[in-house]
Coordinates of C-alpha atoms in Angstrom, one line a residue:
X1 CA 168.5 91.0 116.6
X2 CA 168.6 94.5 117.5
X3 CA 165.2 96.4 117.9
X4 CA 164.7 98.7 115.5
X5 CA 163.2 101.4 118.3
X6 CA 166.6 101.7 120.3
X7 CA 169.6 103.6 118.3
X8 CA 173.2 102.4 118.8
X9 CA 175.4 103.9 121.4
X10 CA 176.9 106.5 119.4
X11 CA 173.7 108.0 117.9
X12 CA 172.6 109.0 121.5
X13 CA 175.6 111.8 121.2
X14 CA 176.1 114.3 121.4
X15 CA 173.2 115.7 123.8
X16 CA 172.0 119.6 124.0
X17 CA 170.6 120.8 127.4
X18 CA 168.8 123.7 126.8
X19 CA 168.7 126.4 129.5
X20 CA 171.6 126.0 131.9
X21 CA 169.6 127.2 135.2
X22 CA 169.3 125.4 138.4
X23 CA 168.4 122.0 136.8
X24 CA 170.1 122.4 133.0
X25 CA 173.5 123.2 134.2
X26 CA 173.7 119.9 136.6
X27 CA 171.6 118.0 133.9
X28 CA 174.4 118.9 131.3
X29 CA 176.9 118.2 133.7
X30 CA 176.1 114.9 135.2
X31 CA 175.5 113.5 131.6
X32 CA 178.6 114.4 130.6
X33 CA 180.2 113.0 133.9
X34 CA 178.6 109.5 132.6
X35 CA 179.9 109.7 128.8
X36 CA 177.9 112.1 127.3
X37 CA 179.4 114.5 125.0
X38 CA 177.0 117.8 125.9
X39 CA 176.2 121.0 124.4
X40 CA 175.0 123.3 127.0
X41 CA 172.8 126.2 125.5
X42 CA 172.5 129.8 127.8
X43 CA 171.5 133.4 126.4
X44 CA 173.7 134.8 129.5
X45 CA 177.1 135.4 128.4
X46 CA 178.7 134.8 131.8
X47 CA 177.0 131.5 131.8
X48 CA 178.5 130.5 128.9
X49 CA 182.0 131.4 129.7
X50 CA 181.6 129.9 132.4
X51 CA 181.1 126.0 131.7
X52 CA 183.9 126.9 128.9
X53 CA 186.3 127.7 131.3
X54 CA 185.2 124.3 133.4
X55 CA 183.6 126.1 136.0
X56 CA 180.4 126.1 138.0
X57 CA 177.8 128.7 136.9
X58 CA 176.0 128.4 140.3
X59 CA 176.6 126.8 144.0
X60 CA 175.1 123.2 143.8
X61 CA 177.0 121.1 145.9
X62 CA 179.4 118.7 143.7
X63 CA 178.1 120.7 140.3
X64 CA 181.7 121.9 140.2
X65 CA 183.4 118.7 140.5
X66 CA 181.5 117.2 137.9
X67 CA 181.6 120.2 135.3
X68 CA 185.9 120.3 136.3
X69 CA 186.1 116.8 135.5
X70 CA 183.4 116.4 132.2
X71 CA 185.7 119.6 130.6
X72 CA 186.9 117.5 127.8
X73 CA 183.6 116.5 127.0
X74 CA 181.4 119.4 128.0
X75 CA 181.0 122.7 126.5
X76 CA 178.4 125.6 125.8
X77 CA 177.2 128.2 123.3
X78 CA 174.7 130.9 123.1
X79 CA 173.7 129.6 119.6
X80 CA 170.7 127.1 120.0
X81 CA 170.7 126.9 116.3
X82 CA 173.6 125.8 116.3
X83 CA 173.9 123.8 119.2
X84 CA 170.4 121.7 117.5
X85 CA 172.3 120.8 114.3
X86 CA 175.3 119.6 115.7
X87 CA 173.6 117.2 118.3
X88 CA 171.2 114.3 118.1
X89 CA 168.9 114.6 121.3
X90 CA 168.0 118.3 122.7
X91 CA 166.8 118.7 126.3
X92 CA 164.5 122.3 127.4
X93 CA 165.1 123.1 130.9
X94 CA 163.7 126.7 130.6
X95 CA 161.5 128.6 133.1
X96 CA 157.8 128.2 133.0
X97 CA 156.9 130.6 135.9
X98 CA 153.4 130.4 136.9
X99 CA 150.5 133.1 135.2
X100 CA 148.3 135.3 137.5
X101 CA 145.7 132.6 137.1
X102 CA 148.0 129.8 138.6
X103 CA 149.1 127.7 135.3
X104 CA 152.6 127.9 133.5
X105 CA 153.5 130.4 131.1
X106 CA 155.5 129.0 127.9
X107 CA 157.0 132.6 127.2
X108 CA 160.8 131.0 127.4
X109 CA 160.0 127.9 126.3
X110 CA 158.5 129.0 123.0
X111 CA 161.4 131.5 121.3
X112 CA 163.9 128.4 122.6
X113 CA 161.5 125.9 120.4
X114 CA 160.7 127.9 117.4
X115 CA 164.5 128.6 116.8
X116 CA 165.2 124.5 117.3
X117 CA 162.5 124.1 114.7
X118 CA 164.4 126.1 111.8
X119 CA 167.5 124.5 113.3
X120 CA 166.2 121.2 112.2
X121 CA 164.6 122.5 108.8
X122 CA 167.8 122.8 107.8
X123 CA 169.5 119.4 109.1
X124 CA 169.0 115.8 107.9
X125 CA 168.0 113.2 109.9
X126 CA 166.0 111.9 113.2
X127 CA 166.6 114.0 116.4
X128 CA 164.7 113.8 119.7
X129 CA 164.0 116.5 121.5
X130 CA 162.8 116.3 125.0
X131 CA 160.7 119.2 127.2
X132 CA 162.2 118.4 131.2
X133 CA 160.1 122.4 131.9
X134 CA 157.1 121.5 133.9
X135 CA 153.9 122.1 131.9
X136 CA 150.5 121.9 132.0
X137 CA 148.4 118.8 130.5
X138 CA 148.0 119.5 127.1
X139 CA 150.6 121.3 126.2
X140 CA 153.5 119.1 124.7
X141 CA 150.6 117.3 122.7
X142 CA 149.1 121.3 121.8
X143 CA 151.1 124.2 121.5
X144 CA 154.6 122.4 122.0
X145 CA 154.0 120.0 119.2
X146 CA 152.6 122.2 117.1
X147 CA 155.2 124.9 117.5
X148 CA 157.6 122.5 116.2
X149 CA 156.0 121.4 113.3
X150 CA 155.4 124.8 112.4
X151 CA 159.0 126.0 112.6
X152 CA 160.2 122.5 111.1
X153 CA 158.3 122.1 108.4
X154 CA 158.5 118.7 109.7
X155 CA 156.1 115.7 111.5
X156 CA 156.3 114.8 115.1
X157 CA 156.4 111.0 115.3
X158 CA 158.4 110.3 111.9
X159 CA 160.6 113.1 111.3
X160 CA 161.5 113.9 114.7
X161 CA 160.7 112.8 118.1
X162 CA 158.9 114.8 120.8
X163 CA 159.3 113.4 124.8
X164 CA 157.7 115.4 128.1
X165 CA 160.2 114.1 130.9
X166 CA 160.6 116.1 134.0
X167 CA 163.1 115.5 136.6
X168 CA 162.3 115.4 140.4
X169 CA 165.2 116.4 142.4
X170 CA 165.3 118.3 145.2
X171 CA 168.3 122.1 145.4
X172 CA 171.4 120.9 147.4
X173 CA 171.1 117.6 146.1
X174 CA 170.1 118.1 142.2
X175 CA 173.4 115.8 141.5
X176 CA 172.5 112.2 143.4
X177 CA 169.1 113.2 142.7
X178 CA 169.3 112.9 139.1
X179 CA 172.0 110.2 138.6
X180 CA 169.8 108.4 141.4
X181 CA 166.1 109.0 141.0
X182 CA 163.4 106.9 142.4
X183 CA 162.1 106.5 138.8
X184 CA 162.0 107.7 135.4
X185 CA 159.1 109.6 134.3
X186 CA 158.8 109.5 130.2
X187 CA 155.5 110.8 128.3
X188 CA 155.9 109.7 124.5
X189 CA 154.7 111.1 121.4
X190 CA 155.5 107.9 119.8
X191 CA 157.2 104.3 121.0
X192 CA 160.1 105.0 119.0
X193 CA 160.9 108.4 120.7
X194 CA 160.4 106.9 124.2
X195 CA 162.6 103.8 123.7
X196 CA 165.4 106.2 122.3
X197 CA 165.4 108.3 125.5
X198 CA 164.5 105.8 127.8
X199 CA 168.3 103.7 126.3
X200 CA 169.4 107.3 127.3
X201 CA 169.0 107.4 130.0
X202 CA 169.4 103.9 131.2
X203 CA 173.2 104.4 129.7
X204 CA 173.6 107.4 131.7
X205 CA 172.4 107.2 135.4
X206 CA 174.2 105.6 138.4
X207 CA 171.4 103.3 139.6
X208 CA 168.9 101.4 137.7
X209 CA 164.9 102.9 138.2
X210 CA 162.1 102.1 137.1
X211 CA 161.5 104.1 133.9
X212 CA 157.6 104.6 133.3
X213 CA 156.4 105.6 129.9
X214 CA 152.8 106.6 128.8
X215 CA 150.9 109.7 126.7
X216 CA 151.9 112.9 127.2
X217 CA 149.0 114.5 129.3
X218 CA 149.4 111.3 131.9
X219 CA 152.9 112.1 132.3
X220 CA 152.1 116.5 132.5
X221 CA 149.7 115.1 135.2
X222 CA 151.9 112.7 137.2
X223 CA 154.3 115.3 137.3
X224 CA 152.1 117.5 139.1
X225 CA 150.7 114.9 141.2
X226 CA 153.7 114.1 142.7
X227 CA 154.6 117.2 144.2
X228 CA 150.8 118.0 144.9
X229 CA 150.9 114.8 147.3
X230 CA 154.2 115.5 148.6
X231 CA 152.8 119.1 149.7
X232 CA 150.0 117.3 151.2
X233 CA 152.7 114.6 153.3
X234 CA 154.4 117.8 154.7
X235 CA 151.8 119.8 155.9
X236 CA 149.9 116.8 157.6
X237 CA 153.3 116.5 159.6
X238 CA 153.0 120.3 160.4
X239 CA 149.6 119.5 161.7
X240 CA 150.7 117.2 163.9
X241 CA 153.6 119.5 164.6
X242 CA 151.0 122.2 166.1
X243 CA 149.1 119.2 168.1
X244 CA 151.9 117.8 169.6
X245 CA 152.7 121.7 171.0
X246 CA 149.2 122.0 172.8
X247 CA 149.5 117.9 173.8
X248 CA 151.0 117.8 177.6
X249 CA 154.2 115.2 176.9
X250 CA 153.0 115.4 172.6
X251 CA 156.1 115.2 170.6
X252 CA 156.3 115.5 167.0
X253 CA 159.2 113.4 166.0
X254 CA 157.8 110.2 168.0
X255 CA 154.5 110.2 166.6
X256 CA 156.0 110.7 162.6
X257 CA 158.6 108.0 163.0
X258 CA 156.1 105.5 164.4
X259 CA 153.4 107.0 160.9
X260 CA 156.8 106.9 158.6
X261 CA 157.1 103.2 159.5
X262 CA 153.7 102.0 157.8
X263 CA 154.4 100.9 154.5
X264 CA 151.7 102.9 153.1
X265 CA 152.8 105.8 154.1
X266 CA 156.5 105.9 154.4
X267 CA 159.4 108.6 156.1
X268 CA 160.3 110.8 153.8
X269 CA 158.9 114.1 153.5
X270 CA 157.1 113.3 157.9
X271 CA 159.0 115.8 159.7
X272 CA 157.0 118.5 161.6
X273 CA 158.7 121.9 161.1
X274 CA 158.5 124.5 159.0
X275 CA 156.1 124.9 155.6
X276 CA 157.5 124.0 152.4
X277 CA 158.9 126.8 149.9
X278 CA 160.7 127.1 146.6
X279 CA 160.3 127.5 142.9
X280 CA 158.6 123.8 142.5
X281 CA 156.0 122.8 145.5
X282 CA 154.1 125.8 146.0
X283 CA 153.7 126.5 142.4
X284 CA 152.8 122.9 141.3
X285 CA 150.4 122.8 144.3
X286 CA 148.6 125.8 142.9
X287 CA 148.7 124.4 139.3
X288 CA 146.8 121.3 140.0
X289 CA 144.1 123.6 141.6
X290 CA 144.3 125.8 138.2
X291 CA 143.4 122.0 136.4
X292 CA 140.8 121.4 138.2
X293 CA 138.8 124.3 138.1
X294 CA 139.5 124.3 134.0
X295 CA 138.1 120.7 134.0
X296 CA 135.2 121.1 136.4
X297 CA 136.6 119.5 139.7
X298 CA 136.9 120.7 143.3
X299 CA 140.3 122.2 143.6
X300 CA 139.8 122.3 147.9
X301 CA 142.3 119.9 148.6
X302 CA 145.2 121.7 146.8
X303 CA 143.7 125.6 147.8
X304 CA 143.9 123.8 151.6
X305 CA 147.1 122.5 151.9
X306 CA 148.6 126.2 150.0
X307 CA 146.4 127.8 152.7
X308 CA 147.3 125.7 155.7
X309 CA 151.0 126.2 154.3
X310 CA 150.6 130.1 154.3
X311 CA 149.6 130.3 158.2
X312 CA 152.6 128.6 159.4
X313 CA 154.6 131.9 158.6
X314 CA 152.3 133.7 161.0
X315 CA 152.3 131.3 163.7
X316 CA 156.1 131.5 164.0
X317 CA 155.4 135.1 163.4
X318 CA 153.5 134.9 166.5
X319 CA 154.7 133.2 168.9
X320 CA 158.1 135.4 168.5
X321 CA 155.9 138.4 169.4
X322 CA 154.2 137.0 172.1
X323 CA 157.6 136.8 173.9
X324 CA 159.7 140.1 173.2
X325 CA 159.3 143.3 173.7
X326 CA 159.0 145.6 170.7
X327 CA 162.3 146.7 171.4
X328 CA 164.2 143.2 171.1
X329 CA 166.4 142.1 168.4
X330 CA 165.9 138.7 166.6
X331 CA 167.7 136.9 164.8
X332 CA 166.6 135.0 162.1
X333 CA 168.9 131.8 161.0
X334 CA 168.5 130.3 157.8
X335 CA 166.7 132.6 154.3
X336 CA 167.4 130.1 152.0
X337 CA 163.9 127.4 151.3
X338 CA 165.6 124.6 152.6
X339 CA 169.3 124.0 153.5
X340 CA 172.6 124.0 151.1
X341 CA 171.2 125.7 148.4
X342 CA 171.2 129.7 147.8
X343 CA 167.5 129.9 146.4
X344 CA 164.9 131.9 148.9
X345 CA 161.9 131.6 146.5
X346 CA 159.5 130.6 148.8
X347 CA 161.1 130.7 151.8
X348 CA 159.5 130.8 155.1
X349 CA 162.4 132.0 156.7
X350 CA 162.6 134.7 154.4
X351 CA 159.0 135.4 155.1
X352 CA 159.2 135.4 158.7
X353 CA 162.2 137.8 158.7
X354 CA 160.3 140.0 156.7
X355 CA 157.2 140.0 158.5
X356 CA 159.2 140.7 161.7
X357 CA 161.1 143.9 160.1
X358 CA 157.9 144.8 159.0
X359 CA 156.4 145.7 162.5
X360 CA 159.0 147.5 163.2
X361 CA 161.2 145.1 165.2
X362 CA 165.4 145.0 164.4
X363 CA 166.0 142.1 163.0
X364 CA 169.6 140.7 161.8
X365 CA 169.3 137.7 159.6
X366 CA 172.1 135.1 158.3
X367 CA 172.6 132.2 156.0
X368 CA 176.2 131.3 154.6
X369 CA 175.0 131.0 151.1
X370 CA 172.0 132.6 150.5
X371 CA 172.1 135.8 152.5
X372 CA 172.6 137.4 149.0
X373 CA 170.3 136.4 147.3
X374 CA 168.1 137.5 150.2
X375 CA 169.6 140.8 149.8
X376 CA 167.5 141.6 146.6
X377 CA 164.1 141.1 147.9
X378 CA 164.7 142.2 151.7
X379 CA 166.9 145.3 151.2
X380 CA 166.9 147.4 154.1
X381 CA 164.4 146.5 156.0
X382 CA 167.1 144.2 158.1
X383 CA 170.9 143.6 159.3
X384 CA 173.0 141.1 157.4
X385 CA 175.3 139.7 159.7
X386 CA 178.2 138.2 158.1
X387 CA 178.4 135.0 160.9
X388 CA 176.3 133.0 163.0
X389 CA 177.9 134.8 165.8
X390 CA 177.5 138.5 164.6
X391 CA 174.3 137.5 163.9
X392 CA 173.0 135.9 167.8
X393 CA 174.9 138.6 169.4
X394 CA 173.2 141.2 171.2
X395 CA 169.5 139.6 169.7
X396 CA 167.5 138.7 172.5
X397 CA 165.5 136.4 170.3
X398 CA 166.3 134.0 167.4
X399 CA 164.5 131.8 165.3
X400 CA 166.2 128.7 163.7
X401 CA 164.8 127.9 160.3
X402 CA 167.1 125.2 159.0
X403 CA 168.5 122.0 160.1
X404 CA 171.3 123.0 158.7
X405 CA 174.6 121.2 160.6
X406 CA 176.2 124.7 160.4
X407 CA 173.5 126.2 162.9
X408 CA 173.8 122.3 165.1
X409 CA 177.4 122.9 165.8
X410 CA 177.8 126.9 167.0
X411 CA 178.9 127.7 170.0
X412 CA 175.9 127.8 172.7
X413 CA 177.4 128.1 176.2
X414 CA 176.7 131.8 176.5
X415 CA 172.5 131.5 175.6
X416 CA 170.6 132.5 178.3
X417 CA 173.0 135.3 180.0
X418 CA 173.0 138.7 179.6
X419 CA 174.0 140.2 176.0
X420 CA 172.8 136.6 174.1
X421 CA 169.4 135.4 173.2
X422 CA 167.0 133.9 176.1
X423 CA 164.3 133.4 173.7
X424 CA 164.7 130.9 170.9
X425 CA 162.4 129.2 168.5
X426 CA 163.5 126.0 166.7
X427 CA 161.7 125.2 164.2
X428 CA 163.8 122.1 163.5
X429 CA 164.1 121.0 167.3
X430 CA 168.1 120.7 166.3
X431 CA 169.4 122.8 169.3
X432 CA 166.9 120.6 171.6
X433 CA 169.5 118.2 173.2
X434 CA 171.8 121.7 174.0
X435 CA 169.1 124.1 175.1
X436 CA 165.9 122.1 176.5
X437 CA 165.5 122.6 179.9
X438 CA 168.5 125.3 180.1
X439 CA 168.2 127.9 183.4
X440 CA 167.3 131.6 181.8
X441 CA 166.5 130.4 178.6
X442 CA 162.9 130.2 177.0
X443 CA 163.2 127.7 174.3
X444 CA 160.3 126.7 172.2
X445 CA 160.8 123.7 169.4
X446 CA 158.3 123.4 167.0
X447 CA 156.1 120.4 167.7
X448 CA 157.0 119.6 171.4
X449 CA 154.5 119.9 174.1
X450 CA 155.0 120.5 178.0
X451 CA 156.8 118.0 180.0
X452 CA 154.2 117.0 181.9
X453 CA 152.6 113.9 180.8
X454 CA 148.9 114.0 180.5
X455 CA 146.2 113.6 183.6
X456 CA 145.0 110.0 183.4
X457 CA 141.9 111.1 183.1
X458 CA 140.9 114.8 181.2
X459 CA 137.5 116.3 180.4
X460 CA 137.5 115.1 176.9
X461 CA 138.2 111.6 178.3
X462 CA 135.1 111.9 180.3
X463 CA 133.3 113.2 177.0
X464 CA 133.9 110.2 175.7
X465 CA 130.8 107.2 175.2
X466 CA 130.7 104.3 177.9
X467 CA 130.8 100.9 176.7
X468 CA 127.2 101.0 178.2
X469 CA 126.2 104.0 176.2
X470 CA 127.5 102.6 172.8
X471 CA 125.6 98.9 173.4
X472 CA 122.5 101.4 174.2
X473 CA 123.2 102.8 170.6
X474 CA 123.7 99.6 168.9
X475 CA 120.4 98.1 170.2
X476 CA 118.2 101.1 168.6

């Protein structure tokens, strides 16, 4: 016999997606991909036509693949209204920037719930609706639920369902990352509402997760406690990253693979390099510290990880300095916060570029998709080179900020002679196998020390307590 909780097939449909940034327009996208027929709700015009026209609003890699083929099935509309009445299950994937005191503002979210509220005054029947936004504890149970009530006329739990479900997917891989995720991450107002979205889900992904349901302020905090800890993984690995440099033979990427390989610790997110950037792990990081200090905790282990983040701009910044003269030109490679994606929120590359102009120093910068959208926020203050080889020649100096397989495969026979850069810092250590060790050619890679292995015995060896001296201390 069929539980009760879980709707049929065809109740599921059609699906809303609220917000078709970033994260709504794949979310809309890969849902209709699977079987979904989806209703994808924008207030920008050219949004809109887009998906109509079965085109990709924004660069996400395969986004326009899977919009081209879901065109019989997925469409999009400015009216939310009416978009809420004509589905069954309404996903918000609105903005919640961060306030001045570090927690999440609901100023989109709340116009986009109010006008679903009337929408579903005037419509019969059970429909879910689902906030993927990342919030603060409290607030899908507090001003969310209430909101919807309000504008309703209807009760949360019996007349409609109320889910908090973030996604965790990573720009330049938003795609895989949903229709693969690690798990799924449900906070409930009620069982029925989690068993409908969790049968959502489980008929719409690629692989099958784990899904996890619980309250709603368990889930807000997981959420945030992910990314917290993952900001936390990467800049131990940049710690180790700045020991290996002043170790004599220390390298980086030997001492993370052989930490990645304990099962309580794991690979991903262990690679020494740059800090991390972009519109989720700097934010979240700083909203966890926000809790705490609005519960009465110590918030020093978030505030040191944002600060120990901060500084790695200025030791890049730094070392570059240290090596030209104020009259070089650098080149900085890569202004996006992480490779294949146009988004420079955040981004140390960005920063670095800018701190360099700022000094005074000429600086020509390049990324193949988001030198744009660095345009904006650097203006003037640099060169835009429209290649990687505009951009490396005639700069004495460049830093590498990506990994990116573009920037592992250029043309490096002429570094190190006249009219090409002699000074290079890789943050990435991807032009190590090409460069290391190259005649007329200083090259620095983040997280490697000197090739000479270490004395057998140093002065902090000799520091060290004798077997003699410790049984001396055990005996006392």
């Amino acid at each position: 016999m069929r539980d009760e909780g879980v709707p049929p097939a065809e109740c599921l449909d059609p699906v809303s997606v609220v917000g078709l940034g970033k994260l709504g327009a794949c979310m809309a996208a890969c849902m209709a991909w699977r079987g979904s027929t989806v209703v994808g709700v924008d207030i920008r015009p050219d949004v809109v036509q887009s998906i109509r026209e079965g085109k990709a609003p924004l660069y996400e890699p395969r986004l326009g693949e899977a919009i081209a083929d879901s065109r019989s099935r997925l469409t999009a509309t400015a009216d939310l209204a009416e978009a809420v009445r004509g589905t069954q299950v309404t996903f918000f994937v609105l903005p919640t920037p961060s306030d001045a005191d570090g927690g999440f503002s609901l100023r989109f979210l709340e116009p986009a719930l109010e006008k679903a509220g009337e929408a579903l005054s005037r419509k019969r029947g059970y429909h879910l609706f689902v906030i993927s936004s990342t919030v603060l504890p409290g607030a899908t149970r507090g001003p969310i639920r209430r909101l919807l009530e309000r504008s309703s006329g209807r009760i949360c739990g019996s007349d409609f369902g109320l889910c908090y479900s973030p996604e965790f997917i990573a720009l330049g891989s938003v795609i895989h990352d949903f229709l693969n995720p690690d798990f799924v991450l449900i906070g409930q107002g009620d069982e029925r509402a989690g068993r409908w979205l969790e049968d959502l889900y489980r008929r719409r992904l690629q692989n099958d997760p784990p899904v996890v349901r619980m309250n709603f302020e368990n889930a807000e905090l997981a959420k945030l406690a992910v990314n917290t800890y993952v900001t936390m993984k990467i800049s131990f690995a940049n710690m180790l990253t700045e020991i290996c440099e002043k170790l004599p033979g220390g390298d980086v990427d030997t001492v993370t693979q052989a930490l990645g390989r304990d099962s309580r610790i794991g690979p991903r997110f262990l690679k020494g390099g740059m800090g991390y950037g972009g519109p989720c792990f700097p934010r979240d990081n700083l909203a966890i510290s926000f809790l705490q200090k609005k519960l009465g905790c110590p918030d020093s282990l978030p505030l040191a990880t944002d600060r120990f983040n901060r500084r790695q701009v200025e030791r890049i910044v730094a070392l570059v300095q240290s090596k030209l003269a104020p009259e070089d030109t650098v080149a900085v490679l890569g202004l996006a916060y992480k490779p294949n994606t146009m988004v420079v929120e955040e981004s140390q590359g960005l920063a670095i570029a800018r701190r360099l102009a700022s000094s005074g120093r000429r600086v020509v910068v390049y990324d193949a998709l988001a030198i744009e959208s660095a345009r904006g926020l650097l203006g003037t203050a640099v060169t835009y080179a429209d290649s990687l080889e505009q951009a490396v020649r005639g700069a004495r100096g460049v830093v590498v900020c990506h990994p990116m397989d573009e920037f592992m495969s250029m043309d490096l026979k002429s570094w190190g002679t006249p009219g090409f850069p002699s000074v290079v810092v890789d943050a990435w250590r991807v032009l190590r196998r090409q460069l290391e060790g190259r005649a007329g050619l200083e090259y620095f890679a983040l997280g490697l020390g000197s090739a000479e292995p270490m004395p057998a015995e140093t002065d902090w060896e000799r520091s060290l307590p004798t077997e003699d001296h410790l049984a001396e201390e055990a005996a006392l």
